[in-house]
GROMACS .gro file of C-alpha atoms in nm:
model
  479
    1MET     CA    1   4.795   2.585  -1.002
    2SER     CA    2   4.443   2.535  -1.126
    3GLU     CA    3   4.316   2.207  -1.260
    4SER     CA    4   4.240   2.363  -1.592
    5ASN     CA    5   4.606   2.393  -1.683
    6ALA     CA    6   4.731   2.100  -1.481
    7SER     CA    7   4.935   1.840  -1.662
    8PRO     CA    8   4.972   1.472  -1.581
    9THR     CA    9   5.343   1.508  -1.652
   10LEU     CA   10   5.394   1.676  -1.316
   11GLY     CA   11   5.576   1.430  -1.096
   12LYS     CA   12   5.801   1.677  -0.920
   13ARG     CA   13   5.711   1.941  -0.665
   14ALA     CA   14   5.531   2.198  -0.880
   15GLY     CA   15   5.426   2.419  -0.594
   16THR     CA   16   5.336   2.393  -0.229
   17ASN     CA   17   4.986   2.532  -0.289
   18SER     CA   18   4.887   2.306  -0.576
   19THR     CA   19   4.532   2.172  -0.559
   20SER     CA   20   4.553   1.977  -0.883
   21LEU     CA   21   4.449   1.614  -0.906
   22PHE     CA   22   4.715   1.577  -1.175
   23ASP     CA   23   5.012   1.692  -0.966
   24PHE     CA   24   5.181   1.434  -0.741
   25HIS     CA   25   5.217   1.697  -0.467
   26GLY     CA   26   4.874   1.845  -0.529
   27LYS     CA   27   4.617   1.852  -0.249
   28PRO     CA   28   4.273   1.882  -0.409
   29LYS     CA   29   3.951   1.948  -0.221
   30PHE     CA   30   3.846   1.647  -0.015
   31TYR     CA   31   3.513   1.611  -0.194
   32LYS     CA   32   3.699   1.584  -0.526
   33ALA     CA   33   3.956   1.338  -0.395
   34LEU     CA   34   3.715   1.109  -0.208
   35PRO     CA   35   3.538   0.940  -0.504
   36ILE     CA   36   3.869   0.857  -0.674
   37SER     CA   37   4.015   0.735  -0.344
   38LEU     CA   38   3.717   0.506  -0.290
   39GLN     CA   39   3.741   0.357  -0.636
   40HIS     CA   40   4.106   0.271  -0.565
   41LEU     CA   41   3.990   0.108  -0.242
   42LEU     CA   42   3.708  -0.089  -0.403
   43ALA     CA   43   3.929  -0.200  -0.693
   44MET     CA   44   4.183  -0.357  -0.460
   45ILE     CA   45   3.988  -0.476  -0.155
   46ALA     CA   46   3.898  -0.815  -0.305
   47GLY     CA   47   4.259  -0.871  -0.403
   48VAL     CA   48   4.373  -0.791  -0.049
   49ILE     CA   49   4.137  -1.020   0.140
   50THR     CA   50   4.141  -1.313  -0.106
   51PRO     CA   51   4.500  -1.435  -0.035
   52PRO     CA   52   4.448  -1.465   0.344
   53ILE     CA   53   4.114  -1.638   0.287
   54ILE     CA   54   4.280  -1.891   0.056
   55VAL     CA   55   4.580  -1.941   0.285
   56ALA     CA   56   4.353  -1.982   0.590
   57GLY     CA   57   4.176  -2.268   0.413
   58VAL     CA   58   4.503  -2.435   0.312
   59VAL     CA   59   4.661  -2.426   0.658
   60GLY     CA   60   4.340  -2.524   0.839
   61ALA     CA   61   4.309  -2.200   1.035
   62THR     CA   62   4.035  -2.154   1.291
   63PRO     CA   63   3.763  -1.891   1.222
   64GLU     CA   64   3.938  -1.655   1.464
   65GLU     CA   65   4.273  -1.704   1.289
   66LYS     CA   66   4.107  -1.649   0.951
   67LEU     CA   67   3.962  -1.315   1.063
   68LEU     CA   68   4.303  -1.220   1.205
   69LEU     CA   69   4.477  -1.296   0.873
   70ILE     CA   70   4.222  -1.084   0.685
   71GLN     CA   71   4.245  -0.798   0.935
   72VAL     CA   72   4.624  -0.771   0.932
   73ALA     CA   73   4.630  -0.803   0.551
   74VAL     CA   74   4.407  -0.495   0.517
   75LEU     CA   75   4.602  -0.305   0.783
   76ALA     CA   76   4.939  -0.391   0.628
   77SER     CA   77   4.813  -0.279   0.287
   78GLY     CA   78   4.712   0.061   0.420
   79ILE     CA   79   5.040   0.115   0.603
   80ALA     CA   80   5.244  -0.003   0.302
   81THR     CA   81   5.059   0.236   0.072
   82ILE     CA   82   5.116   0.540   0.297
   83PHE     CA   83   5.478   0.435   0.348
   84HIS     CA   84   5.548   0.421  -0.027
   85LEU     CA   85   5.366   0.746  -0.103
   86TYR     CA   86   5.577   0.952   0.138
   87GLY     CA   87   5.883   0.733   0.196
   88VAL     CA   88   6.134   0.714   0.479
   89TRP     CA   89   6.501   0.779   0.399
   90LYS     CA   90   6.586   0.557   0.098
   91PHE     CA   91   6.276   0.340   0.144
   92GLY     CA   92   5.954   0.399  -0.048
   93ALA     CA   93   5.874   0.453  -0.417
   94ARG     CA   94   5.726   0.803  -0.370
   95LEU     CA   95   5.500   0.738  -0.667
   96PRO     CA   96   5.117   0.726  -0.704
   97ALA     CA   97   5.106   0.350  -0.649
   98ILE     CA   98   4.905   0.124  -0.421
   99PHE     CA   99   5.088  -0.149  -0.229
  100GLY     CA  100   4.926  -0.435  -0.041
  101VAL     CA  101   4.915  -0.807   0.025
  102GLY     CA  102   4.979  -0.948  -0.321
  103PHE     CA  103   4.782  -1.210  -0.513
  104ALA     CA  104   5.088  -1.311  -0.720
  105TYR     CA  105   5.226  -1.501  -0.420
  106VAL     CA  106   4.919  -1.723  -0.380
  107PRO     CA  107   5.041  -2.034  -0.574
  108THR     CA  108   5.364  -2.038  -0.371
  109LEU     CA  109   5.180  -1.967  -0.044
  110ILE     CA  110   4.944  -2.258  -0.112
  111ALA     CA  111   5.234  -2.495  -0.175
  112VAL     CA  112   5.435  -2.382   0.128
  113GLY     CA  113   5.131  -2.358   0.358
  114GLY     CA  114   5.004  -2.702   0.261
  115GLN     CA  115   5.335  -2.857   0.367
  116PHE     CA  116   5.465  -2.635   0.646
  117GLY     CA  117   5.160  -2.439   0.769
  118ILE     CA  118   5.130  -2.068   0.840
  119GLU     CA  119   5.445  -2.090   1.053
  120GLY     CA  120   5.647  -2.205   0.753
  121ILE     CA  121   5.500  -1.931   0.535
  122LEU     CA  122   5.592  -1.651   0.776
  123GLY     CA  123   5.945  -1.783   0.834
  124ALA     CA  124   6.010  -1.807   0.461
  125GLN     CA  125   5.848  -1.466   0.408
  126LEU     CA  126   6.095  -1.306   0.649
  127ILE     CA  127   6.386  -1.430   0.438
  128GLY     CA  128   6.202  -1.338   0.117
  129GLY     CA  129   6.160  -0.978   0.235
  130ILE     CA  130   6.532  -0.952   0.307
  131THR     CA  131   6.604  -1.090  -0.042
  132MET     CA  132   6.384  -0.820  -0.198
  133MET     CA  133   6.580  -0.552  -0.015
  134VAL     CA  134   6.904  -0.697  -0.150
  135VAL     CA  135   6.758  -0.681  -0.502
  136GLY     CA  136   6.648  -0.324  -0.434
  137TYR     CA  137   6.997  -0.220  -0.328
  138PHE     CA  138   7.170  -0.369  -0.633
  139ILE     CA  139   6.904  -0.264  -0.887
  140GLN     CA  140   7.088   0.065  -0.944
  141TYR     CA  141   7.379  -0.135  -1.083
  142ILE     CA  142   7.176  -0.379  -1.294
  143ARG     CA  143   6.886  -0.164  -1.409
  144HIS     CA  144   7.018  -0.180  -1.766
  145LEU     CA  145   6.914  -0.546  -1.760
  146PHE     CA  146   6.548  -0.435  -1.739
  147PRO     CA  147   6.491  -0.220  -2.048
  148PRO     CA  148   6.140  -0.136  -2.178
  149VAL     CA  149   6.124  -0.464  -2.371
  150VAL     CA  150   6.151  -0.656  -2.041
  151ALA     CA  151   5.942  -0.427  -1.818
  152GLY     CA  152   5.680  -0.381  -2.092
  153THR     CA  153   5.649  -0.756  -2.145
  154VAL     CA  154   5.590  -0.810  -1.773
  155VAL     CA  155   5.323  -0.537  -1.758
  156LEU     CA  156   5.157  -0.674  -2.072
  157VAL     CA  157   5.137  -1.024  -1.924
  158ILE     CA  158   5.008  -0.882  -1.594
  159GLY     CA  159   4.717  -0.725  -1.781
  160LEU     CA  160   4.645  -1.031  -1.994
  161SER     CA  161   4.664  -1.267  -1.695
  162LEU     CA  162   4.401  -1.066  -1.506
  163TYR     CA  163   4.128  -1.102  -1.768
  164ASP     CA  164   4.014  -1.444  -1.650
  165ILE     CA  165   3.976  -1.306  -1.295
  166ALA     CA  166   3.747  -1.027  -1.418
  167VAL     CA  167   3.541  -1.269  -1.629
  168LYS     CA  168   3.509  -1.515  -1.340
  169TYR     CA  169   3.392  -1.233  -1.115
  170MET     CA  170   3.135  -1.122  -1.372
  171ALA     CA  171   3.012  -1.481  -1.389
  172GLY     CA  172   2.957  -1.482  -1.014
  173SER     CA  173   3.267  -1.600  -0.829
  174GLY     CA  174   3.641  -1.640  -0.834
  175ASN     CA  175   3.575  -2.016  -0.824
  176PRO     CA  176   3.413  -2.170  -1.137
  177ASN     CA  177   3.281  -2.456  -0.921
  178ALA     CA  178   3.081  -2.223  -0.698
  179GLU     CA  179   2.704  -2.249  -0.693
  180GLY     CA  180   2.536  -2.022  -0.945
  181PHE     CA  181   2.855  -1.958  -1.141
  182GLY     CA  182   2.766  -1.832  -1.489
  183ASP     CA  183   2.407  -1.749  -1.397
  184LEU     CA  184   2.253  -1.495  -1.636
  185MET     CA  185   2.162  -1.271  -1.343
  186ASN     CA  186   2.531  -1.243  -1.255
  187TRP     CA  187   2.613  -1.148  -1.613
  188ALA     CA  188   2.332  -0.893  -1.617
  189VAL     CA  189   2.464  -0.719  -1.304
  190GLY     CA  190   2.822  -0.735  -1.428
  191GLY     CA  191   2.723  -0.610  -1.773
  192ILE     CA  192   2.523  -0.315  -1.640
  193THR     CA  193   2.812  -0.226  -1.410
  194LEU     CA  194   3.052  -0.234  -1.706
  195LEU     CA  195   2.814  -0.030  -1.922
  196THR     CA  196   2.785   0.231  -1.647
  197VAL     CA  197   3.164   0.258  -1.622
  198LEU     CA  198   3.191   0.306  -1.998
  199ILE     CA  199   2.921   0.574  -2.008
  200ALA     CA  200   3.068   0.762  -1.712
  201SER     CA  201   3.427   0.744  -1.845
  202GLN     CA  202   3.348   0.833  -2.205
  203PHE     CA  203   3.054   1.073  -2.174
  204GLY     CA  204   3.083   1.202  -1.817
  205LYS     CA  205   3.256   1.522  -1.715
  206GLY     CA  206   3.462   1.636  -1.418
  207VAL     CA  207   3.445   1.416  -1.108
  208ILE     CA  208   3.200   1.176  -1.276
  209LYS     CA  209   3.448   1.102  -1.554
  210LEU     CA  210   3.741   1.058  -1.314
  211SER     CA  211   3.530   0.842  -1.079
  212ALA     CA  212   3.377   0.622  -1.349
  213ILE     CA  213   3.468   0.299  -1.169
  214ILE     CA  214   3.305   0.392  -0.840
  215VAL     CA  215   2.998   0.521  -1.028
  216GLY     CA  216   2.972   0.179  -1.190
  217ILE     CA  217   3.017   0.004  -0.856
  218VAL     CA  218   2.744   0.213  -0.691
  219VAL     CA  219   2.496   0.142  -0.973
  220GLY     CA  220   2.589  -0.227  -0.979
  221TYR     CA  221   2.569  -0.256  -0.600
  222LEU     CA  222   2.223  -0.098  -0.585
  223LEU     CA  223   2.103  -0.332  -0.859
  224ALA     CA  224   2.252  -0.634  -0.680
  225LEU     CA  225   2.090  -0.517  -0.356
  226ALA     CA  226   1.750  -0.496  -0.525
  227LEU     CA  227   1.799  -0.848  -0.663
  228GLY     CA  228   1.889  -0.989  -0.320
  229MET     CA  229   2.251  -1.065  -0.413
  230VAL     CA  230   2.414  -0.880  -0.120
  231ASP     CA  231   2.502  -1.078   0.193
  232PHE     CA  232   2.538  -0.874   0.515
  233SER     CA  233   2.613  -1.168   0.747
  234SER     CA  234   2.987  -1.087   0.759
  235ILE     CA  235   2.910  -0.743   0.905
  236LYS     CA  236   2.706  -0.886   1.192
  237ASN     CA  237   2.983  -1.127   1.294
  238ALA     CA  238   3.271  -0.875   1.278
  239ASN     CA  239   3.406  -0.683   1.578
  240TRP     CA  240   3.413  -0.303   1.584
  241VAL     CA  241   3.776  -0.274   1.696
  242ALA     CA  242   4.066  -0.520   1.692
  243VAL     CA  243   4.432  -0.436   1.755
  244PRO     CA  244   4.690  -0.658   1.581
  245GLN     CA  245   4.938  -0.855   1.791
  246VAL     CA  246   5.309  -0.903   1.745
  247MET     CA  247   5.398  -1.264   1.655
  248PRO     CA  248   5.045  -1.411   1.663
  249PHE     CA  249   5.201  -1.717   1.499
  250GLU     CA  250   5.538  -1.880   1.553
  251MET     CA  251   5.791  -1.872   1.268
  252GLU     CA  252   5.950  -2.185   1.127
  253PHE     CA  253   6.234  -2.199   0.878
  254HIS     CA  254   6.239  -2.480   0.622
  255THR     CA  255   6.487  -2.489   0.334
  256ALA     CA  256   6.230  -2.586   0.068
  257ALA     CA  257   5.987  -2.319   0.183
  258ILE     CA  258   6.258  -2.052   0.191
  259ALA     CA  259   6.382  -2.147  -0.158
  260SER     CA  260   6.032  -2.118  -0.306
  261MET     CA  261   5.962  -1.788  -0.132
  262VAL     CA  262   6.298  -1.632  -0.227
  263VAL     CA  263   6.240  -1.714  -0.595
  264ILE     CA  264   5.886  -1.572  -0.600
  265CYS     CA  265   6.004  -1.260  -0.413
  266VAL     CA  266   6.275  -1.199  -0.674
  267ILE     CA  267   6.020  -1.249  -0.952
  268ASN     CA  268   5.780  -1.016  -0.775
  269SER     CA  269   6.056  -0.757  -0.779
  270VAL     CA  270   6.044  -0.775  -1.160
  271GLN     CA  271   5.666  -0.727  -1.146
  272THR     CA  272   5.721  -0.426  -0.921
  273ILE     CA  273   5.961  -0.283  -1.179
  274GLY     CA  274   5.691  -0.330  -1.442
  275ASP     CA  275   5.413  -0.178  -1.231
  276LEU     CA  276   5.617   0.123  -1.125
  277SER     CA  277   5.731   0.176  -1.484
  278ALA     CA  278   5.368   0.158  -1.596
  279THR     CA  279   5.272   0.411  -1.327
  280SER     CA  280   5.535   0.664  -1.433
  281VAL     CA  281   5.478   0.616  -1.806
  282GLY     CA  282   5.100   0.573  -1.805
  283GLY     CA  283   5.017   0.824  -1.533
  284MET     CA  284   5.304   1.075  -1.537
  285ASN     CA  285   5.423   1.061  -1.899
  286ARG     CA  286   5.787   1.007  -1.806
  287GLU     CA  287   6.037   0.731  -1.746
  288LEU     CA  288   6.081   0.574  -1.404
  289GLU     CA  289   6.376   0.720  -1.213
  290THR     CA  290   6.637   0.492  -1.058
  291LYS     CA  291   6.588   0.632  -0.707
  292GLU     CA  292   6.212   0.567  -0.733
  293LEU     CA  293   6.274   0.212  -0.846
  294THR     CA  294   6.534   0.152  -0.574
  295GLY     CA  295   6.307   0.300  -0.308
  296GLY     CA  296   6.011   0.094  -0.427
  297LEU     CA  297   6.200  -0.235  -0.412
  298LEU     CA  298   6.370  -0.156  -0.081
  299GLY     CA  299   6.037  -0.047   0.068
  300ASN     CA  300   5.849  -0.350  -0.060
  301GLY     CA  301   6.112  -0.579   0.089
  302LEU     CA  302   6.091  -0.398   0.422
  303THR     CA  303   5.709  -0.410   0.441
  304THR     CA  304   5.714  -0.778   0.345
  305MET     CA  305   5.968  -0.855   0.617
  306VAL     CA  306   5.794  -0.651   0.888
  307SER     CA  307   5.452  -0.793   0.791
  308SER     CA  308   5.571  -1.143   0.874
  309PHE     CA  309   5.598  -1.046   1.243
  310PHE     CA  310   5.226  -0.957   1.251
  311GLY     CA  311   5.088  -1.244   1.044
  312ALA     CA  312   5.034  -1.035   0.729
  313LEU     CA  313   5.129  -1.198   0.399
  314PRO     CA  314   5.388  -1.056   0.149
  315THR     CA  315   5.320  -0.720  -0.013
  316SER     CA  316   5.346  -0.606  -0.374
  317THR     CA  317   5.220  -0.339  -0.612
  318PHE     CA  318   4.854  -0.361  -0.719
  319SER     CA  319   4.829  -0.372  -1.098
  320GLN     CA  320   4.457  -0.286  -1.107
  321ASN     CA  321   4.532   0.043  -0.932
  322VAL     CA  322   4.812   0.111  -1.178
  323GLY     CA  323   4.544   0.080  -1.444
  324ILE     CA  324   4.324   0.336  -1.266
  325VAL     CA  325   4.614   0.584  -1.251
  326ALA     CA  326   4.688   0.528  -1.621
  327MET     CA  327   4.319   0.570  -1.712
  328THR     CA  328   4.240   0.878  -1.502
  329LYS     CA  329   4.586   1.042  -1.495
  330VAL     CA  330   4.512   1.135  -1.131
  331ILE     CA  331   4.854   1.114  -0.963
  332SER     CA  332   4.798   1.322  -0.647
  333ARG     CA  333   4.943   1.126  -0.357
  334TYR     CA  334   4.688   1.296  -0.133
  335VAL     CA  335   4.416   1.104  -0.320
  336LEU     CA  336   4.593   0.771  -0.275
  337ALA     CA  337   4.682   0.854   0.085
  338ILE     CA  338   4.309   0.876   0.163
  339THR     CA  339   4.280   0.523   0.024
  340GLY     CA  340   4.562   0.411   0.255
  341ILE     CA  341   4.398   0.575   0.557
  342PHE     CA  342   4.068   0.402   0.481
  343MET     CA  343   4.252   0.069   0.469
  344ILE     CA  344   4.421   0.137   0.802
  345PHE     CA  345   4.083   0.213   0.961
  346ALA     CA  346   3.940  -0.099   0.800
  347GLY     CA  347   4.228  -0.302   0.941
  348LEU     CA  348   4.166  -0.168   1.290
  349SER     CA  349   3.789  -0.214   1.253
  350PRO     CA  350   3.700  -0.555   1.108
  351LYS     CA  351   3.337  -0.444   1.082
  352PHE     CA  352   3.431  -0.165   0.841
  353SER     CA  353   3.640  -0.409   0.641
  354ALA     CA  354   3.345  -0.647   0.632
  355VAL     CA  355   3.133  -0.379   0.465
  356MET     CA  356   3.377  -0.375   0.172
  357THR     CA  357   3.345  -0.751   0.135
  358THR     CA  358   2.969  -0.730   0.075
  359ILE     CA  359   3.024  -0.606  -0.282
  360PRO     CA  360   2.914  -0.897  -0.505
  361TYR     CA  361   3.167  -1.049  -0.744
  362PRO     CA  362   2.975  -0.951  -1.062
  363VAL     CA  363   2.994  -0.585  -0.959
  364LEU     CA  364   3.369  -0.604  -0.898
  365GLY     CA  365   3.425  -0.787  -1.227
  366GLY     CA  366   3.222  -0.543  -1.433
  367ALA     CA  367   3.398  -0.246  -1.275
  368THR     CA  368   3.757  -0.371  -1.304
  369ILE     CA  369   3.771  -0.538  -1.645
  370THR     CA  370   3.830  -0.201  -1.812
  371VAL     CA  371   4.111  -0.135  -1.565
  372PHE     CA  372   4.279  -0.463  -1.660
  373GLY     CA  373   4.252  -0.358  -2.022
  374MET     CA  374   4.432  -0.033  -1.939
  375ILE     CA  375   4.715  -0.230  -1.779
  376THR     CA  376   4.756  -0.426  -2.102
  377MET     CA  377   4.764  -0.109  -2.308
  378THR     CA  378   5.020   0.044  -2.070
  379GLY     CA  379   5.241  -0.259  -2.129
  380ILE     CA  380   5.211  -0.200  -2.503
  381GLN     CA  381   5.290   0.167  -2.447
  382LEU     CA  382   5.610   0.065  -2.266
  383LEU     CA  383   5.705  -0.175  -2.546
  384VAL     CA  384   5.671   0.079  -2.824
  385LYS     CA  385   5.917   0.304  -2.641
  386ASP     CA  386   6.176   0.051  -2.757
  387GLU     CA  387   6.236  -0.044  -3.119
  388MET     CA  388   6.023  -0.336  -3.235
  389SER     CA  389   6.318  -0.503  -3.403
  390ALA     CA  390   6.317  -0.872  -3.489
  391ARG     CA  391   6.518  -0.928  -3.171
  392ASN     CA  392   6.269  -0.751  -2.946
  393MET     CA  393   5.968  -0.911  -3.116
  394THR     CA  394   6.128  -1.250  -3.054
  395ILE     CA  395   6.170  -1.170  -2.684
  396VAL     CA  396   5.813  -1.044  -2.641
  397GLY     CA  397   5.655  -1.314  -2.857
  398LEU     CA  398   5.831  -1.604  -2.687
  399ALA     CA  399   5.767  -1.466  -2.339
  400LEU     CA  400   5.395  -1.434  -2.419
  401ALA     CA  401   5.376  -1.778  -2.578
  402LEU     CA  402   5.545  -1.962  -2.293
  403SER     CA  403   5.384  -1.772  -2.005
  404LEU     CA  404   5.025  -1.778  -2.128
  405GLY     CA  405   5.063  -2.124  -2.282
  406ILE     CA  406   5.181  -2.286  -1.959
  407ALA     CA  407   4.919  -2.098  -1.757
  408SER     CA  408   4.641  -2.227  -1.981
  409VAL     CA  409   4.768  -2.588  -1.966
  410PRO     CA  410   4.918  -2.637  -1.616
  411GLU     CA  411   4.913  -3.014  -1.668
  412ALA     CA  412   5.199  -2.968  -1.916
  413ILE     CA  413   5.447  -2.922  -1.629
  414ALA     CA  414   5.310  -3.202  -1.410
  415GLU     CA  415   5.637  -3.398  -1.441
  416PHE     CA  416   5.853  -3.103  -1.334
  417PRO     CA  417   5.999  -3.095  -0.979
  418SER     CA  418   5.746  -2.973  -0.725
  419VAL     CA  419   5.956  -2.665  -0.647
  420VAL     CA  420   5.942  -2.560  -1.014
  421GLN     CA  421   5.568  -2.626  -1.029
  422ASN     CA  422   5.514  -2.413  -0.718
  423ILE     CA  423   5.706  -2.125  -0.872
  424ILE     CA  424   5.568  -2.116  -1.227
  425GLY     CA  425   5.241  -2.309  -1.202
  426GLY     CA  426   4.948  -2.073  -1.256
  427ALA     CA  427   5.176  -1.767  -1.247
  428PRO     CA  428   5.237  -1.647  -1.605
  429ILE     CA  429   5.410  -1.336  -1.473
  430VAL     CA  430   5.694  -1.553  -1.341
  431VAL     CA  431   5.748  -1.731  -1.673
  432ALA     CA  432   5.724  -1.408  -1.871
  433ALA     CA  433   5.971  -1.228  -1.645
  434ILE     CA  434   6.228  -1.510  -1.654
  435THR     CA  435   6.195  -1.557  -2.032
  436ALA     CA  436   6.220  -1.187  -2.119
  437PHE     CA  437   6.506  -1.130  -1.876
  438VAL     CA  438   6.717  -1.423  -2.001
  439LEU     CA  439   6.652  -1.361  -2.372
  440ASN     CA  440   6.738  -0.992  -2.333
  441ILE     CA  441   7.080  -1.094  -2.201
  442VAL     CA  442   7.146  -1.384  -2.440
  443ILE     CA  443   7.026  -1.245  -2.776
  444PRO     CA  444   7.263  -0.987  -2.931
  445ASN     CA  445   7.123  -0.636  -2.916
  446LYS     CA  446   7.055  -0.530  -3.274
  447SER     CA  447   6.862  -0.219  -3.370
  448LEU     CA  448   6.638  -0.178  -3.673
  449SER     CA  449   6.923  -0.003  -3.853
  450ASP     CA  450   7.158  -0.292  -3.770
  451GLU     CA  451   6.908  -0.540  -3.913
  452ALA     CA  452   6.866  -0.322  -4.223
  453ARG     CA  453   7.243  -0.320  -4.277
  454GLU     CA  454   7.249  -0.699  -4.242
  455ARG     CA  455   6.986  -0.731  -4.514
  456GLU     CA  456   7.180  -0.491  -4.735
  457ALA     CA  457   7.497  -0.696  -4.682
  458ILE     CA  458   7.311  -1.015  -4.778
  459GLU     CA  459   7.175  -0.851  -5.091
  460ALA     CA  460   7.522  -0.718  -5.182
  461ALA     CA  461   7.676  -1.063  -5.135
  462GLU     CA  462   7.408  -1.221  -5.356
  463ALA     CA  463   7.461  -0.957  -5.623
  464ALA     CA  464   7.837  -1.013  -5.617
  465GLU     CA  465   7.790  -1.389  -5.646
  466SER     CA  466   7.552  -1.339  -5.939
  467SER     CA  467   7.798  -1.112  -6.121
  468VAL     CA  468   8.071  -1.375  -6.090
  469THR     CA  469   7.863  -1.664  -6.228
  470LYS     CA  470   7.721  -1.475  -6.530
  471PRO     CA  471   8.047  -1.453  -6.737
  472ASP     CA  472   8.108  -1.824  -6.684
  473THR     CA  473   7.765  -1.900  -6.832
  474LYS     CA  474   7.841  -1.694  -7.144
  475THR     CA  475   8.181  -1.863  -7.189
  476ASN     CA  476   8.032  -2.210  -7.167
  477GLY     CA  477   7.762  -2.120  -7.413
  478ALA     CA  478   8.018  -1.991  -7.671
  479SER     CA  479   8.227  -2.300  -7.650
   0.00000   0.00000   0.00000
């Protein structure tokens, strides 16, 4: 199959000799696949290394332990991605999706780590991974509880909740209190990076168009380098090779930590449903199959559980990479497998991983903000597959209002129990998923035609009542 007549709808085995970027089983030329693979890598690398950096600070890890947490996070992300692309038995999504150490767990990891340390996190993570596999097994029987109105709402909130991250990055850092945050030079670099992405994606052709994000990153990086914004110190201090160890930390099991982790793992399963649905709809123009969903949840639970034995934090789908798939329509697993292989090498070579971390925040922000926008639009695309009845608009509207409202004013839940704060504080995806899921079950399912018939019945009743009262008025007037 040639790329000229390739279709992004191809998710099944179209042919063993396919070289199309738009066929899941296609194996394009390496030079065509590499730029798209690298932009997947660069889009996710900051999200992979940030959770272990944050957790290391919370638990008071030594510099050596911090490097270890970063290394195994990158390695686990690469292995998880390859695992899900190709699958083993019933495990693995077998979809063009990137899996890795997830940022959505961070609020819970901070709460658990602050009280019970890294040992408490890993013990609770082991149980959380098992819980995700249980959800994955039973999802085939309860999938009807996650229609497009629920999955689409979750994807929509994922996209909307990522905007502040992109803007913070463009301003100079993920932390607004960092030195130089909001500096005009940061905005200039971020803006030029964004402009380059737009020009490449809208006016470019061929590989340039498909690799718009990495083109923007290259231009932004060179500009940042010329302005002295690139720090190479992390490369000097990193080792060339480091092999991960089994059980580098002891595991501890605390009831409060396990409860928090189990809840966030179940909620993350809903996010995974949303991300995989967005991948199939946005990238492959078809609905997500039950076996793909089951395999994705089972596989994510397994990688989360196994990761705990090596000190890697919980895994999840990467929404920014879902956005890249939706934007480019490149669904070849060969392309994403190259990304996974790069991550594995980076995990085995901390020095290579350190090179990825030299990309300044403004460059990452300018390159990924369009991707986050695509995630939002994919959520909307999922929603419009269902009828926008008054019922469904109520579900979506209330889920958006509560999730984004609480996220913007975290002080509003300061009097809630600490467990509740740890679960929903700063995580709008959790609130949106719970709200949409519960309302979808509680509110009667009425279609647009049902609502139209209700209005007709009301009008008929009013007309009948009017026809009864009119003769009485005439009689009274005559008397």
